[in-house]
PDB file of C-alpha atoms in Angstrom:
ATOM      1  CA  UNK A   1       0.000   0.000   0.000  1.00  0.00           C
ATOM      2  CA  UNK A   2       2.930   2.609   0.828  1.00  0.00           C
ATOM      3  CA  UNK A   3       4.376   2.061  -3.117  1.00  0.00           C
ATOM      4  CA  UNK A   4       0.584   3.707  -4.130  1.00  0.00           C
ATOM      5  CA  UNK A   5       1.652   7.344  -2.021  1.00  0.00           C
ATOM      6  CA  UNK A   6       5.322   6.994  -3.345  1.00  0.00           C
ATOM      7  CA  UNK A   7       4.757   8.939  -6.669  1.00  0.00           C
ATOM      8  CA  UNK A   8       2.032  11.219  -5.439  1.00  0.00           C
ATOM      9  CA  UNK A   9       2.730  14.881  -5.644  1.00  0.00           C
ATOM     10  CA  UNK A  10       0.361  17.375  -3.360  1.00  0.00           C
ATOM     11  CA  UNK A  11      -2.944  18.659  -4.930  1.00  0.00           C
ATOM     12  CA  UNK A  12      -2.918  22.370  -6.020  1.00  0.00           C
ATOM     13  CA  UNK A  13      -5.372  24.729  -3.621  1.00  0.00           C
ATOM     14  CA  UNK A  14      -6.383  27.903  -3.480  1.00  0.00           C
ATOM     15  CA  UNK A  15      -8.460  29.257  -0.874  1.00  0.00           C
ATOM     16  CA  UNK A  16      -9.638  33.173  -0.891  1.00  0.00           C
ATOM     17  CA  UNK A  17     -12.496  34.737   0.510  1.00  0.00           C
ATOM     18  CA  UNK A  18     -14.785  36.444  -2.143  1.00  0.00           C
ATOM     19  CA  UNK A  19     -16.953  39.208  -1.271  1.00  0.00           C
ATOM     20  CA  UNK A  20     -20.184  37.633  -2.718  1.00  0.00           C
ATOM     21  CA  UNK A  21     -22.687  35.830  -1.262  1.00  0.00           C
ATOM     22  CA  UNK A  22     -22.652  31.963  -1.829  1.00  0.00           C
ATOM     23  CA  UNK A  23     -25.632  31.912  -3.879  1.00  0.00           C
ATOM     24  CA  UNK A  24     -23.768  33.811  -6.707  1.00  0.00           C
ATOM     25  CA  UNK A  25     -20.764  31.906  -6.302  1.00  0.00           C
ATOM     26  CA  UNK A  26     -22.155  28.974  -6.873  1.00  0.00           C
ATOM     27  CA  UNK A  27     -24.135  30.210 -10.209  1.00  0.00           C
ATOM     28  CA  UNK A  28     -20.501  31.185 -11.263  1.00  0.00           C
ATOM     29  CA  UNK A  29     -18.981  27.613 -10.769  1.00  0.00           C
ATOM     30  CA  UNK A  30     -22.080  25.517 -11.412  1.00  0.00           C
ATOM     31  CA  UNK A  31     -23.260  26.405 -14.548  1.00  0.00           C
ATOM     32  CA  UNK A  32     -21.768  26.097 -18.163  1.00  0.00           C
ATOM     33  CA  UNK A  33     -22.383  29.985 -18.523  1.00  0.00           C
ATOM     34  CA  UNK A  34     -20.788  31.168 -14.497  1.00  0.00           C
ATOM     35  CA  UNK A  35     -17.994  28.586 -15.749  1.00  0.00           C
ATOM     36  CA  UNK A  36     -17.303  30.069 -19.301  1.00  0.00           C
ATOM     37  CA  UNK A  37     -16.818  33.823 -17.763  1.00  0.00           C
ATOM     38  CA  UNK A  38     -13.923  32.924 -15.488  1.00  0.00           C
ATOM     39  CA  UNK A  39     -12.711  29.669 -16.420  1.00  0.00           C
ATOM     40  CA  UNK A  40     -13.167  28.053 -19.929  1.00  0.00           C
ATOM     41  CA  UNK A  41     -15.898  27.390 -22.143  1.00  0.00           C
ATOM     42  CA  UNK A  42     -17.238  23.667 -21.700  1.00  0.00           C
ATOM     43  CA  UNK A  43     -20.656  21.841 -22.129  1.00  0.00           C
ATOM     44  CA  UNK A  44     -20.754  21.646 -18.378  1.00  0.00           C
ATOM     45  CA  UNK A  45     -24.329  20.976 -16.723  1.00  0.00           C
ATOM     46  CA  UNK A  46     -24.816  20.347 -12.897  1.00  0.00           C
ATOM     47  CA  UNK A  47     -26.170  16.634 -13.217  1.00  0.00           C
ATOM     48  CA  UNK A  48     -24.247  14.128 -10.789  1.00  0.00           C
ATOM     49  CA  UNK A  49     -22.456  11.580 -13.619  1.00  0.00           C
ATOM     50  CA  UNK A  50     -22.913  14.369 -16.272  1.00  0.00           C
ATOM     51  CA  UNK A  51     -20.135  13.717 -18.917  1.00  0.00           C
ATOM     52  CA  UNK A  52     -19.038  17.587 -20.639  1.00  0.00           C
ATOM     53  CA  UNK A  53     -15.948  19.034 -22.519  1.00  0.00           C
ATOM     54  CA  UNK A  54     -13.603  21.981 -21.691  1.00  0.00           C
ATOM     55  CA  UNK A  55     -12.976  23.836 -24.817  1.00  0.00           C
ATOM     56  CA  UNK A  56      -8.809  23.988 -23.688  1.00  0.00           C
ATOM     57  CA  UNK A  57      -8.446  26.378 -26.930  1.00  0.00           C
ATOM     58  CA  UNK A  58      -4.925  25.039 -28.602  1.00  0.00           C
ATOM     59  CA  UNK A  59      -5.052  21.780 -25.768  1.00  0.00           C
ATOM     60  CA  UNK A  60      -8.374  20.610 -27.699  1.00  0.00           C
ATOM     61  CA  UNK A  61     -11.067  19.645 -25.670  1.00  0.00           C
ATOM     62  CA  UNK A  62     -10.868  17.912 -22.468  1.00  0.00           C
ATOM     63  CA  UNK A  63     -13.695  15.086 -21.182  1.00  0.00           C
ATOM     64  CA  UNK A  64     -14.944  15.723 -18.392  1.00  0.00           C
ATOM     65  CA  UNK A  65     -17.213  13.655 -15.640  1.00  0.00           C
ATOM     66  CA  UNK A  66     -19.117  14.962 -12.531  1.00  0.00           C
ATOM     67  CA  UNK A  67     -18.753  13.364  -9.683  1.00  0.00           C
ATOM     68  CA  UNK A  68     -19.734  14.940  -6.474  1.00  0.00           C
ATOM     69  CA  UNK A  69     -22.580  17.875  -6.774  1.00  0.00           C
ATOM     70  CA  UNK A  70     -23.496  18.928  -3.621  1.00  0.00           C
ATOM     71  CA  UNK A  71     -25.327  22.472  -4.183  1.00  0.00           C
ATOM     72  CA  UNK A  72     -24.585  25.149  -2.889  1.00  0.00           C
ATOM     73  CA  UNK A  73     -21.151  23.739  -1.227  1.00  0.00           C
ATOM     74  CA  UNK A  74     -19.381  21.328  -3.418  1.00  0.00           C
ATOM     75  CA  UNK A  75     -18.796  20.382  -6.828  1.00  0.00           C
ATOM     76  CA  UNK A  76     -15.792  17.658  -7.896  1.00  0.00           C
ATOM     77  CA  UNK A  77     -15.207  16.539 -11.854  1.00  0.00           C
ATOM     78  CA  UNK A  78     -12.525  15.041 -13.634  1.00  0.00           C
ATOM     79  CA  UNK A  79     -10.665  16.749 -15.994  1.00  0.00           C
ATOM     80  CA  UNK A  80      -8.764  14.593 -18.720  1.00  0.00           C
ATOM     81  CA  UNK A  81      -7.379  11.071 -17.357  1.00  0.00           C
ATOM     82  CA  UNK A  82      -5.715  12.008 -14.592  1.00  0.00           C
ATOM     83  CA  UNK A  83      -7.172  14.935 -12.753  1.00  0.00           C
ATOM     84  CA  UNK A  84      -9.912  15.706 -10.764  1.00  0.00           C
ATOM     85  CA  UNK A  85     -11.128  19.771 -10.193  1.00  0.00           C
ATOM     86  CA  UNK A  86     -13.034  20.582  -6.838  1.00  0.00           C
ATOM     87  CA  UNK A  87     -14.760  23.531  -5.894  1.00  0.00           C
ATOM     88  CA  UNK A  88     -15.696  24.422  -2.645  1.00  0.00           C
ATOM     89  CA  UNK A  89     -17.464  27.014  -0.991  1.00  0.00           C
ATOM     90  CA  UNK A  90     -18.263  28.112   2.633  1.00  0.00           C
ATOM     91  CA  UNK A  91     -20.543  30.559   3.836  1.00  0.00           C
ATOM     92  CA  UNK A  92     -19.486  33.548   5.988  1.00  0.00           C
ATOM     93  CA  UNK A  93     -21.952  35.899   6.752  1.00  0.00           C
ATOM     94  CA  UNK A  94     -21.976  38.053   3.627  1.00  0.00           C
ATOM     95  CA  UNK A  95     -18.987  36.720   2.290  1.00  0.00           C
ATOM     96  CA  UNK A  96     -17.982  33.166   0.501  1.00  0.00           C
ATOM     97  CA  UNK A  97     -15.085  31.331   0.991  1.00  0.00           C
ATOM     98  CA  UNK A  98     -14.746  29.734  -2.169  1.00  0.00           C
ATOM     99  CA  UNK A  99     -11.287  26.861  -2.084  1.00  0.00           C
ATOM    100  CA  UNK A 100     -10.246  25.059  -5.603  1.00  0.00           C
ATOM    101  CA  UNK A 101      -8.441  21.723  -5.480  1.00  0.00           C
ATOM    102  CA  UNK A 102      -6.713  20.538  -8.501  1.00  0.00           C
ATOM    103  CA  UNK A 103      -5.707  16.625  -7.761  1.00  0.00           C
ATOM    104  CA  UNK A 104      -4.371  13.228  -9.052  1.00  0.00           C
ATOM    105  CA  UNK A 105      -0.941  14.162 -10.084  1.00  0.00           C
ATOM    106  CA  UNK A 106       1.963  11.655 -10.088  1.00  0.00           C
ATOM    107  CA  UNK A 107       5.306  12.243 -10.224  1.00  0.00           C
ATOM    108  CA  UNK A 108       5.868   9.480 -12.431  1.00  0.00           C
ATOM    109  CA  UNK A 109       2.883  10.164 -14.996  1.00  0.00           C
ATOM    110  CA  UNK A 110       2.745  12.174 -17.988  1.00  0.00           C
ATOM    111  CA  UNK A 111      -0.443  14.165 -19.671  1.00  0.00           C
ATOM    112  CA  UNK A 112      -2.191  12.933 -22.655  1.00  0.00           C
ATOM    113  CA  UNK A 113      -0.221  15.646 -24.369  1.00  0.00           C
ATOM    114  CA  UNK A 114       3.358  13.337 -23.091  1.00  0.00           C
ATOM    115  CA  UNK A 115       4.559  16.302 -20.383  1.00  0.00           C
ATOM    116  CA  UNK A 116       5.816  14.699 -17.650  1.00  0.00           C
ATOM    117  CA  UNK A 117       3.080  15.794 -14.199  1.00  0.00           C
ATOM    118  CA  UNK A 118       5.823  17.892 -12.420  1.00  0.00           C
ATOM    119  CA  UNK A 119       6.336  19.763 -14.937  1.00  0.00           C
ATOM    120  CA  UNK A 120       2.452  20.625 -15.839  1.00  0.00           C
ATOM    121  CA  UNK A 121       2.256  21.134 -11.955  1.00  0.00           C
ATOM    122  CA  UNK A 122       3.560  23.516 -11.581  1.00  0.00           C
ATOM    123  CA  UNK A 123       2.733  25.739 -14.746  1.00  0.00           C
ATOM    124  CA  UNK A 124      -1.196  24.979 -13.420  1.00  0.00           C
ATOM    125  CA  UNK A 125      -0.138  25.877  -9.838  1.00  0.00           C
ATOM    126  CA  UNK A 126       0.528  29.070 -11.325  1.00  0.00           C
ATOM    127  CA  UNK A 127      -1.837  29.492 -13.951  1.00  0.00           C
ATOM    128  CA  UNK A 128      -4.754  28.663 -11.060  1.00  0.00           C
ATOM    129  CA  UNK A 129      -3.764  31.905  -9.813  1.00  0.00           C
ATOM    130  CA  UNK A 130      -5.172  33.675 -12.276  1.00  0.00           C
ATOM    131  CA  UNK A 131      -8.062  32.091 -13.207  1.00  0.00           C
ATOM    132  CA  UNK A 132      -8.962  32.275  -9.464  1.00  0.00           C
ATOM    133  CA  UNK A 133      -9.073  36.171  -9.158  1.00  0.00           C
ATOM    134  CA  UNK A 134     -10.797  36.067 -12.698  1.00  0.00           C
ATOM    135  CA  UNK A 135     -13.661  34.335 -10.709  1.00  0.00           C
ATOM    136  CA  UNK A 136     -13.491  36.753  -7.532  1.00  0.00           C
ATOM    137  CA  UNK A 137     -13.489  39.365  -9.990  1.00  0.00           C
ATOM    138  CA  UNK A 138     -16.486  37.912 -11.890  1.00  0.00           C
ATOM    139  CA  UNK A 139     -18.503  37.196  -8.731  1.00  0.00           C
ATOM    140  CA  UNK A 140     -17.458  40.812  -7.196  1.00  0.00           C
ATOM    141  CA  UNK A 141     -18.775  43.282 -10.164  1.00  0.00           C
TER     142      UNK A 141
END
């Protein structure tokens, strides 16, 4: 059982508190149209086992499968063959604490695309940032 943890590399998370209620949050992370402003456009629809595409622009399209919908508080999908996105969100007072959590990366995999997972690790560590304050910005107008 130990060999299983040997490769594993630490999920990516981001945590910030948005000044939105969770309501709107939500609607910006659970729906094809909240998920297209911030994030990327997909086929997404918030249906437990719902199979959809992210339109990854010059990555092609990435299959998709939800797999934990838990309104207004969690939603979990996998992304490609390897990864699986959560997003979570917590309620204080007027405010939403909204975490992501990018998993399932090995350090001895590689992506459909043949880069190795500690390299693509940390270029989505980074690009997370951004697409992050794209959604507090989104949720915050």
């Amino acid at each position: 059982m130990e060999q299983n943890n040997m490769g594993k590399l630490p999920d990516i998370r981001h945590t910030m508190l948005l000044n939105a209620p969770i309501s709107r949050v939500w609607e910006a992370v659970a729906t094809s149209e909240g998920i297209a402003a911030w994030f990327m456009p997909n086929s997404f629809q918030p249906v437990l086992g719902y199979e959809f595409v992210l339109h990854a622009g010059p990555f092609g399209d990435s299959p998709c499968k939800v797999m934990e919908l838990e309104p207004p508080h969690r939603l979990s999908f996998t992304w490609g063959k390897d990864w699986t996105v959560t997003f979570e969100l917590e309620e204080k007072g007027e405010q939403t604490e909204f975490t992501l959590i990018h998993g399932g990366w090995t350090a001895d995999q590689v992506t459909e695309f043949g880069e190795a997972h500690e390299l693509v690790r940390g270029r989505m560590d980074q690009g997370w940032t951004g697409i992050v304050a794209a959604l507090a910005k989104y949720v915050q107008e």
